[in-house]
Short mmCIF file of C-alpha atoms and ligand atoms in Angstrom, two decimals:
data_model
loop_
_atom_site.label_atom_id
_atom_site.label_comp_id
_atom_site.label_asym_id
_atom_site.label_seq_id
_atom_site.Cartn_x
_atom_site.Cartn_y
_atom_site.Cartn_z
CA MET A 1 67.93 -36.38 66.44
CA THR A 2 69.81 -37.30 62.73
CA ARG A 3 68.28 -35.92 60.08
CA THR A 4 66.34 -39.04 58.56
CA ASP A 5 65.68 -38.91 54.57
CA PRO A 6 62.05 -40.62 53.85
CA ASP A 7 62.96 -40.67 50.76
CA ARG A 8 66.34 -43.01 50.93
CA LEU A 9 65.88 -46.43 52.39
CA VAL A 10 67.97 -49.55 53.52
CA MET A 11 66.54 -52.55 53.04
CA LYS A 12 68.24 -55.62 54.48
CA PHE A 13 67.55 -59.68 53.57
CA GLY A 14 68.93 -62.14 55.47
CA GLY A 15 70.46 -65.31 54.99
CA THR A 16 66.49 -67.77 54.59
CA SER A 17 65.75 -64.42 52.30
CA MET A 18 68.58 -65.23 50.35
CA GLY A 19 68.49 -68.86 50.53
CA ASP A 20 67.69 -69.90 46.70
CA LEU A 21 67.20 -67.69 43.19
CA GLU A 22 63.02 -68.51 43.98
CA ARG A 23 63.69 -66.49 47.05
CA ILE A 24 65.92 -64.12 45.48
CA ARG A 25 63.45 -63.37 43.42
CA ARG A 26 60.96 -63.34 45.33
CA ALA A 27 63.46 -60.65 47.89
CA ALA A 28 63.59 -58.78 44.20
CA ARG A 29 60.10 -58.43 43.56
CA ILE A 30 59.73 -56.76 47.67
CA VAL A 31 62.61 -54.27 46.26
CA ALA A 32 60.39 -53.35 42.96
CA ALA A 33 57.50 -52.98 44.99
CA GLU A 34 59.19 -50.51 47.31
CA ALA A 35 61.64 -48.18 44.33
CA ALA A 36 57.43 -48.32 42.28
CA SER A 37 56.46 -45.57 45.55
CA GLY A 38 59.28 -43.65 44.36
CA ARG A 39 62.08 -44.08 46.87
CA LYS A 40 65.56 -44.56 46.43
CA ILE A 41 66.80 -47.56 47.43
CA ALA A 42 70.17 -49.50 48.95
CA VAL A 43 69.64 -52.92 49.14
CA VAL A 44 71.96 -55.11 52.12
CA VAL A 45 72.36 -58.74 51.64
CA SER A 46 73.72 -61.56 53.86
CA ALA A 47 75.15 -64.28 52.38
CA MET A 48 72.60 -67.65 51.87
CA ALA A 49 71.86 -69.58 54.72
CA GLY A 50 74.25 -72.25 55.32
CA LYS A 51 77.17 -70.48 53.40
CA THR A 52 79.57 -68.67 55.88
CA ASN A 53 79.62 -71.78 57.90
CA GLU A 54 81.07 -73.75 54.51
CA LEU A 55 83.34 -70.97 53.96
CA VAL A 56 84.24 -70.70 57.52
CA ALA A 57 84.61 -74.56 57.35
CA TRP A 58 86.90 -74.29 54.52
CA THR A 59 89.07 -71.70 56.08
CA ASP A 60 89.64 -74.79 58.75
CA GLY A 61 90.41 -77.26 56.79
CA ALA A 62 93.31 -75.03 54.58
CA GLY A 63 94.87 -74.79 57.79
CA ARG A 64 93.37 -71.57 59.40
CA PRO A 65 94.58 -71.79 63.45
CA GLY A 66 91.78 -73.80 65.21
CA PRO A 67 89.26 -73.15 67.61
CA GLY A 68 89.83 -71.09 70.48
CA VAL A 69 93.04 -69.19 68.84
CA GLU A 70 93.01 -65.27 67.96
CA LEU A 71 91.26 -65.05 64.88
CA SER A 72 94.24 -63.14 62.99
CA ASP A 73 94.28 -64.09 59.02
CA ASP A 74 93.00 -61.72 57.54
CA GLU A 75 92.55 -64.19 54.43
CA TYR A 76 89.98 -66.08 56.05
CA ASP A 77 87.98 -62.77 55.87
CA VAL A 78 88.93 -63.17 51.93
CA VAL A 79 87.15 -65.96 52.26
CA VAL A 80 84.06 -65.86 54.00
CA ALA A 81 83.16 -62.17 52.86
CA SER A 82 82.38 -63.94 49.62
CA GLY A 83 78.90 -65.01 50.33
CA GLU A 84 77.68 -61.91 50.16
CA GLN A 85 79.54 -60.88 46.51
CA VAL A 86 77.63 -63.53 45.47
CA THR A 87 74.08 -63.15 46.59
CA ALA A 88 74.64 -59.24 45.68
CA GLY A 89 75.31 -59.80 42.03
CA LEU A 90 72.70 -62.46 41.77
CA LEU A 91 70.39 -60.12 43.48
CA ALA A 92 71.09 -57.27 41.20
CA LEU A 93 71.19 -59.46 38.36
CA THR A 94 67.83 -60.64 39.08
CA LEU A 95 66.70 -56.71 39.50
CA ARG A 96 67.95 -55.84 36.30
CA ASN A 97 65.98 -59.12 34.52
CA MET A 98 62.93 -57.29 36.16
CA GLY A 99 64.08 -54.56 34.26
CA LEU A 100 65.12 -52.01 37.12
CA ASN A 101 68.40 -50.39 37.04
CA ALA A 102 70.50 -51.89 40.00
CA ARG A 103 74.06 -52.47 40.41
CA THR A 104 76.42 -53.74 43.02
CA TRP A 105 78.78 -52.03 45.15
CA MET A 106 81.09 -53.71 47.27
CA GLY A 107 82.43 -52.40 50.42
CA TRP A 108 85.87 -51.61 49.32
CA GLN A 109 83.91 -49.76 46.23
CA ILE A 110 81.70 -47.74 48.88
CA PRO A 111 84.14 -48.01 50.99
CA ILE A 112 82.77 -49.62 54.32
CA LEU A 113 86.00 -48.64 56.11
CA THR A 114 86.62 -50.85 59.33
CA ASP A 115 89.13 -51.13 61.82
CA ASP A 116 92.03 -54.52 61.01
CA ALA A 117 90.88 -56.64 63.83
CA HIS A 118 90.53 -59.47 60.99
CA GLY A 119 87.23 -61.24 61.46
CA ARG A 120 85.44 -59.17 63.99
CA ALA A 121 86.67 -55.83 62.77
CA ARG A 122 84.76 -52.82 63.09
CA ILE A 123 83.30 -50.40 61.10
CA GLU A 124 85.31 -46.54 61.17
CA ASP A 125 83.36 -45.02 59.00
CA VAL A 126 80.67 -45.32 55.80
CA PRO A 127 81.01 -41.82 53.54
CA GLY A 128 77.58 -42.12 52.03
CA GLU A 129 78.42 -39.85 48.85
CA VAL A 130 79.16 -42.79 46.51
CA LEU A 131 76.13 -44.30 47.00
CA GLY A 132 74.39 -41.70 47.47
CA ALA A 133 74.78 -40.77 44.26
CA ALA A 134 74.41 -43.46 42.63
CA MET A 135 71.01 -43.76 43.95
CA ASP A 136 69.54 -39.71 43.79
CA SER A 137 70.63 -41.00 39.76
CA GLY A 138 68.17 -43.48 40.07
CA GLN A 139 69.78 -47.04 40.43
CA ILE A 140 69.04 -49.26 42.90
CA ALA A 141 72.51 -50.18 45.21
CA VAL A 142 72.81 -53.67 45.91
CA VAL A 143 75.86 -53.97 49.11
CA PRO A 144 76.97 -57.10 50.20
CA GLY A 145 76.65 -57.35 54.11
CA PHE A 146 79.19 -58.36 56.68
CA GLN A 147 82.53 -56.88 54.43
CA GLY A 148 83.99 -54.77 54.91
CA VAL A 149 87.64 -53.04 53.94
CA THR A 150 90.52 -51.11 56.29
CA ARG A 151 92.38 -48.08 55.13
CA ASP A 152 95.24 -50.07 53.43
CA GLY A 153 92.97 -51.95 51.56
CA ARG A 154 92.52 -55.26 53.53
CA ILE A 155 88.96 -57.01 52.75
CA THR A 156 87.22 -57.61 56.44
CA THR A 157 83.97 -59.15 58.10
CA LEU A 158 82.40 -57.90 60.93
CA GLY A 159 81.90 -60.78 63.01
CA ARG A 160 78.83 -63.28 62.35
CA GLY A 161 75.77 -62.00 62.28
CA GLY A 162 77.64 -58.75 60.49
CA SER A 163 74.98 -57.73 57.97
CA ASP A 164 72.44 -56.49 60.42
CA THR A 165 75.27 -54.15 61.24
CA SER A 166 76.28 -53.25 57.97
CA ALA A 167 72.59 -52.21 57.08
CA VAL A 168 72.23 -49.93 59.65
CA ALA A 169 75.87 -48.27 58.96
CA VAL A 170 74.82 -47.51 55.61
CA ALA A 171 71.77 -46.06 56.81
CA ALA A 172 73.67 -44.22 58.93
CA ALA A 173 75.37 -43.22 56.20
CA LEU A 174 72.57 -41.73 54.27
CA GLU A 175 70.62 -41.13 57.26
CA CYS A 176 67.48 -42.50 55.96
CA PRO A 177 65.27 -45.87 57.96
CA CYS A 178 66.67 -49.40 57.81
CA ASP A 179 64.05 -52.05 57.08
CA ILE A 180 65.63 -55.37 57.75
CA TYR A 181 63.64 -58.10 56.23
CA THR A 182 64.33 -61.88 58.31
CA ASP A 183 62.43 -64.93 58.30
CA VAL A 184 60.15 -63.83 61.70
CA ASP A 185 57.71 -60.74 61.06
CA GLY A 186 58.94 -58.89 64.04
CA VAL A 187 59.97 -58.54 67.33
CA TYR A 188 57.47 -60.78 69.92
CA THR A 189 57.26 -60.01 73.93
CA THR A 190 58.83 -63.69 74.30
CA ASP A 191 59.59 -66.40 72.18
CA PRO A 192 56.31 -67.59 70.43
CA ARG A 193 57.46 -71.19 70.07
CA ILE A 194 57.46 -71.44 73.91
CA GLU A 195 54.75 -69.44 74.87
CA GLY A 196 52.02 -69.53 72.06
CA LYS A 197 50.33 -66.54 73.33
CA ALA A 198 53.64 -64.14 72.46
CA ARG A 199 52.59 -60.69 71.24
CA ARG A 200 54.50 -59.18 68.29
CA LEU A 201 55.62 -55.49 69.45
CA GLU A 202 54.45 -52.84 66.98
CA LYS A 203 57.41 -50.95 68.42
CA VAL A 204 60.32 -51.22 70.59
CA SER A 205 62.85 -49.15 72.20
CA TYR A 206 66.72 -49.14 71.11
CA GLU A 207 67.53 -49.64 74.73
CA GLU A 208 65.18 -52.61 75.59
CA MET A 209 65.91 -54.18 71.85
CA LEU A 210 69.99 -54.11 72.92
CA GLU A 211 68.77 -55.94 76.10
CA MET A 212 66.68 -58.83 74.23
CA ALA A 213 69.02 -58.96 71.42
CA SER A 214 72.15 -59.92 73.97
CA LEU A 215 69.83 -61.54 76.15
CA GLY A 216 69.40 -64.89 73.75
CA ALA A 217 66.71 -63.01 71.00
CA LYS A 218 68.26 -63.60 67.88
CA VAL A 219 66.69 -61.53 65.78
CA LEU A 220 69.72 -58.42 65.10
CA GLN A 221 73.48 -58.57 65.36
CA THR A 222 73.46 -57.00 69.23
CA ARG A 223 76.15 -54.58 67.57
CA SER A 224 73.56 -53.36 64.90
CA VAL A 225 71.03 -52.16 67.45
CA GLU A 226 73.54 -50.82 69.45
CA LEU A 227 74.54 -48.76 65.96
CA ALA A 228 71.35 -47.97 65.58
CA MET A 229 71.00 -45.89 68.78
CA ALA A 230 74.06 -44.15 68.64
CA LYS A 231 73.03 -43.19 64.95
CA GLN A 232 69.41 -42.66 65.93
CA VAL A 233 68.75 -44.41 63.40
CA PRO A 234 64.92 -46.14 62.61
CA VAL A 235 65.14 -50.03 62.71
CA ARG A 236 62.39 -52.12 61.13
CA VAL A 237 61.94 -55.86 61.20
CA LEU A 238 59.49 -57.55 58.96
CA SER A 239 58.99 -60.39 57.39
CA SER A 240 60.29 -61.36 53.76
CA PHE A 241 58.15 -63.91 53.30
CA ILE A 242 55.15 -61.50 52.08
CA GLU A 243 53.62 -60.97 49.17
CA PRO A 244 54.90 -57.73 47.85
CA ASP A 245 51.96 -57.24 44.54
CA ALA A 246 49.25 -57.02 46.81
CA PRO A 247 48.28 -53.49 47.71
CA VAL A 248 50.02 -52.17 51.14
CA PRO A 249 47.37 -49.35 52.12
CA GLY A 250 48.97 -45.73 53.11
CA LYS A 251 53.01 -47.68 53.27
CA GLU A 252 54.52 -44.57 53.70
CA TRP A 253 57.39 -44.66 56.24
CA GLY A 254 56.36 -43.47 59.78
CA VAL A 255 52.74 -43.70 59.76
CA MET A 256 52.51 -47.19 61.18
CA PRO A 257 54.21 -50.45 61.22
CA ASP A 258 51.39 -51.70 58.38
CA LYS A 259 53.53 -54.62 56.67
CA GLY A 260 52.80 -55.98 60.18
CA GLY A 261 56.67 -55.67 61.67
CA THR A 262 58.59 -54.32 64.51
CA LEU A 263 60.14 -50.61 64.72
CA ILE A 264 62.84 -50.30 67.03
CA CYS A 265 62.80 -46.35 67.70
CA ASP A 266 63.45 -43.94 70.35
CA GLU A 267 61.72 -44.39 74.01
CA GLU A 268 59.83 -41.08 73.23
CA GLU A 269 57.86 -42.66 69.86
CA ILE A 270 56.74 -44.70 72.36
CA VAL A 271 53.39 -44.12 73.14
CA GLU A 272 51.90 -46.80 74.74
CA LYS A 273 54.52 -47.13 77.69
CA ARG A 274 55.13 -50.30 79.59
CA ILE A 275 56.40 -51.98 82.63
CA VAL A 276 57.68 -55.01 81.14
CA SER A 277 58.12 -55.59 77.01
CA GLY A 278 59.68 -58.99 76.65
CA VAL A 279 60.72 -62.32 78.46
CA THR A 280 63.85 -63.87 76.92
CA MET A 281 65.44 -67.63 78.23
CA SER A 282 69.20 -68.22 77.08
CA ARG A 283 71.04 -71.39 77.44
CA ASP A 284 74.31 -70.49 76.70
CA GLU A 285 75.31 -70.18 80.46
CA ALA A 286 77.02 -72.12 82.48
CA ARG A 287 77.14 -71.24 86.37
CA ILE A 288 81.26 -71.92 88.32
CA THR A 289 81.22 -72.24 91.92
CA LEU A 290 84.50 -71.81 94.43
CA LEU A 291 83.37 -73.14 97.56
CA GLY A 292 85.07 -72.72 100.53
CA LEU A 293 86.94 -69.81 98.96
CA ALA A 294 89.12 -67.89 102.40
CA ASP A 295 88.35 -64.80 102.92
CA ARG A 296 90.63 -62.20 101.96
CA VAL A 297 90.06 -58.52 101.07
CA ASP A 298 91.44 -59.15 97.52
CA ALA A 299 89.96 -63.06 96.69
CA PRO A 300 87.18 -61.70 94.29
CA ALA A 301 89.93 -59.30 92.29
CA ASP A 302 91.96 -61.93 92.20
CA VAL A 303 90.03 -64.69 90.75
CA PHE A 304 87.67 -61.82 88.61
CA THR A 305 91.33 -60.30 87.15
CA ARG A 306 92.93 -64.10 86.27
CA LEU A 307 89.35 -64.07 84.28
CA ALA A 308 89.36 -61.21 82.17
CA GLU A 309 93.35 -61.39 81.24
CA ALA A 310 91.69 -65.06 79.80
CA ASN A 311 89.07 -63.02 77.79
CA VAL A 312 86.57 -65.05 80.00
CA ASN A 313 83.18 -62.45 80.15
CA VAL A 314 81.62 -62.98 83.70
CA ASP A 315 77.93 -61.70 83.73
CA MET A 316 76.44 -62.76 86.99
CA ILE A 317 78.09 -62.11 90.47
CA VAL A 318 77.54 -63.87 93.82
CA GLN A 319 78.97 -64.48 96.58
CA GLY A 320 77.57 -65.78 100.07
CA GLN A 321 78.30 -67.70 103.71
CA ALA A 322 80.52 -70.71 103.29
CA ARG A 323 79.86 -73.76 106.30
CA THR A 324 83.63 -73.80 106.82
CA GLU A 325 84.55 -70.42 109.06
CA GLY A 326 86.66 -68.14 107.39
CA THR A 327 85.48 -68.84 104.05
CA VAL A 328 82.94 -67.81 101.70
CA ASN A 329 81.44 -69.50 98.12
CA LEU A 330 82.08 -67.10 94.91
CA THR A 331 79.30 -68.07 92.07
CA PHE A 332 79.71 -66.89 89.10
CA THR A 333 78.25 -67.07 84.93
CA THR A 334 80.11 -67.25 81.70
CA GLY A 335 79.27 -68.01 78.39
CA ARG A 336 78.89 -71.91 77.95
CA ARG A 337 82.04 -71.73 75.90
CA ASP A 338 84.09 -70.34 77.94
CA ALA A 339 83.53 -72.32 81.25
CA GLN A 340 85.67 -75.65 80.44
CA ARG A 341 88.70 -72.62 80.20
CA ALA A 342 87.46 -70.65 83.01
CA ALA A 343 86.95 -73.82 85.07
CA GLU A 344 90.69 -74.91 84.31
CA LEU A 345 92.14 -71.01 85.24
CA MET A 346 90.64 -71.83 88.00
CA ARG A 347 91.73 -75.49 89.24
CA ALA A 348 95.49 -74.00 87.51
CA ALA A 349 95.54 -71.53 90.10
CA GLN A 350 93.82 -73.15 93.08
CA ALA A 351 96.25 -73.22 95.42
CA GLU A 352 97.03 -68.92 95.02
CA ILE A 353 93.35 -68.27 94.93
CA ARG A 354 92.51 -70.64 97.61
CA PHE A 355 89.34 -72.44 97.35
CA GLU A 356 88.67 -75.70 98.84
CA GLU A 357 86.30 -77.13 95.77
CA LEU A 358 84.76 -76.00 92.45
CA ARG A 359 81.80 -76.77 90.10
CA VAL A 360 80.59 -76.02 87.28
CA ASP A 361 76.73 -76.58 86.04
CA GLU A 362 76.06 -76.13 83.09
CA ASP A 363 72.11 -77.25 83.49
CA VAL A 364 71.33 -73.96 83.79
CA ALA A 365 69.41 -71.61 82.06
CA LYS A 366 68.59 -67.47 82.46
CA VAL A 367 65.69 -65.87 82.28
CA SER A 368 65.16 -62.19 82.23
CA VAL A 369 62.24 -59.24 81.40
CA VAL A 370 62.95 -56.25 80.48
CA GLY A 371 61.18 -52.60 79.85
CA VAL A 372 61.93 -49.41 79.82
CA GLY A 373 59.21 -48.63 82.03
CA MET A 374 61.16 -50.22 85.39
CA ARG A 375 62.80 -47.20 85.89
CA SER A 376 59.87 -45.42 86.98
CA HIS A 377 57.65 -48.61 88.73
CA ALA A 378 58.17 -50.51 91.97
CA GLY A 379 57.03 -54.11 92.27
CA VAL A 380 58.39 -55.00 89.03
CA ALA A 381 60.98 -57.31 91.01
CA GLN A 382 58.26 -58.23 93.26
CA THR A 383 55.89 -59.51 90.62
CA MET A 384 59.27 -61.59 88.86
CA PHE A 385 60.14 -63.80 92.05
CA LYS A 386 56.60 -64.46 92.97
CA ALA A 387 55.47 -65.32 89.72
CA LEU A 388 58.78 -68.39 89.91
CA SER A 389 58.19 -68.95 93.59
CA ASP A 390 53.95 -69.62 93.27
CA LYS A 391 55.84 -72.34 90.50
CA GLY A 392 58.66 -73.45 92.90
CA VAL A 393 60.93 -72.40 90.09
CA LYS A 394 64.30 -71.41 92.76
CA PHE A 395 66.96 -69.38 91.85
CA GLN A 396 70.26 -69.37 91.75
CA ALA A 397 71.91 -65.81 90.73
CA ILE A 398 70.04 -62.54 90.20
CA SER A 399 71.48 -60.01 87.97
CA THR A 400 69.77 -56.31 87.29
CA SER A 401 69.81 -52.89 85.61
CA GLU A 402 68.01 -50.51 85.08
CA ILE A 403 65.60 -52.19 82.90
CA LYS A 404 66.19 -55.28 83.17
CA ILE A 405 66.29 -58.58 85.98
CA SER A 406 67.61 -61.91 85.13
CA VAL A 407 67.70 -64.40 87.12
CA LEU A 408 69.75 -67.87 86.65
CA ILE A 409 67.59 -71.10 87.20
CA ASP A 410 67.24 -74.96 86.79
CA ALA A 411 68.05 -75.37 82.77
CA ALA A 412 64.23 -77.93 83.10
CA TYR A 413 62.39 -75.30 84.61
CA ALA A 414 63.76 -72.34 81.84
CA GLU A 415 60.41 -72.65 80.07
CA LEU A 416 58.23 -73.22 82.14
CA ALA A 417 59.51 -70.21 84.07
CA VAL A 418 59.43 -67.98 80.77
CA ARG A 419 55.70 -68.73 80.19
CA ALA A 420 54.89 -67.75 83.94
CA LEU A 421 56.45 -64.89 83.80
CA HIS A 422 54.47 -63.24 80.39
CA SER A 423 51.54 -63.93 81.81
CA ALA A 424 52.69 -62.20 85.35
CA TYR A 425 53.23 -59.14 83.72
CA GLY A 426 49.67 -59.26 81.70
CA LEU A 427 51.91 -59.71 77.61
CA GLU A 428 49.50 -62.23 76.40
CA ALA A 429 47.51 -61.52 73.23
CA VAL A 430 44.16 -59.72 74.00
N1 LIG B 1 76.63 -64.57 56.51
C1 LIG B 1 77.27 -63.73 57.46
C2 LIG B 1 76.77 -64.57 58.60
O1 LIG B 1 76.13 -65.86 58.42
C3 LIG B 1 76.71 -62.55 57.64
C4 LIG B 1 75.91 -62.41 58.53
O2 LIG B 1 73.99 -63.53 57.73
O3 LIG B 1 75.18 -61.44 58.55
O4 LIG B 1 77.56 -64.44 59.78
MG1 MG B 2 71.53 -62.27 61.01
#
């Protein structure tokens, strides 16, 4: 376990929490309250909600290569990274107006070093010395999220939603915990808009959060959870719509997430073990079926090589008997964005791959249950299938990992399935 410095804290505010000057003032009050408790603070911010979309649209207008074309333009990053520079400056100004010592540290000043994959750069190194020294001298360091710099000094961005990753990377560099303030007050057993009885989880393990994030729970960028897990950064998800001046009893880090919120931490730190922690649902799925595929031993390899070479991510795969002798039906799923491209690839190679018919169905949803307890408990899948069949929900494909089971179903039943599973695993609020 990495040493975590309880005197330091990284606080991150998302786009909604930075949405306008009034919200920036509220964020500043939350920061001030934390600083008043004696902690040394670095704040990482997102651009104002909607700003990055606007900046991206401008780069399109100015002649950035169109959709579907690889992002290769380093000037794209110069434009889209600017949204965070604005909010960082505004927050620092607001903190100063409140009489606090604050200053901004741009990605290149820290520096947050990344590779040169513009538009989706990966962080390679964040030296903690500069920020650490500023914080030790009593300064609140304000850092624009989302942006980094290459070793030869070009601005990069970390991919959409990347300021969560910036915050975790800064916390890892400072060896301290990370509080992420957002527009929800934590991680729930499922989407409360679908199931009113959804419950906030007090703690959730990195691994579960990673599955949930990649399965459609949009609280945190998946990469930020990967990084938190790798560097053992305790991450807390909190609502920024709290009244910071209200007294918060015993709010020391590590006691209890008493401001509400959800602590994302190591599995060992979770005493109350659950078999299933959450149910997620994603409509960003499409099902593609090759009917009457020639039953050659290398047919699947042929199909999936073509998809991989075109950078199409395949998720679930099922192969079954077909009506015509000597053929099989091969079904796979992709993200919706890739479905038409995948279908065209298949059609273009129909003669070589040898299949009779191709079907694309976008009216599907993936419903998943996630929980580390699955590793040691039998019957988790059985409960899932029983709950779904009791509601008459048929599934079209299944995929599993050590801690998750996903089923692909007709999109019309998605919400019904979520509620049925939420109740079957006893996740309701008590
Ligand atoms: N502003 C960037 C985006 O909208 C990064 C972030 O907010 O996390 O993707
Ligand atoms: Mg975000």
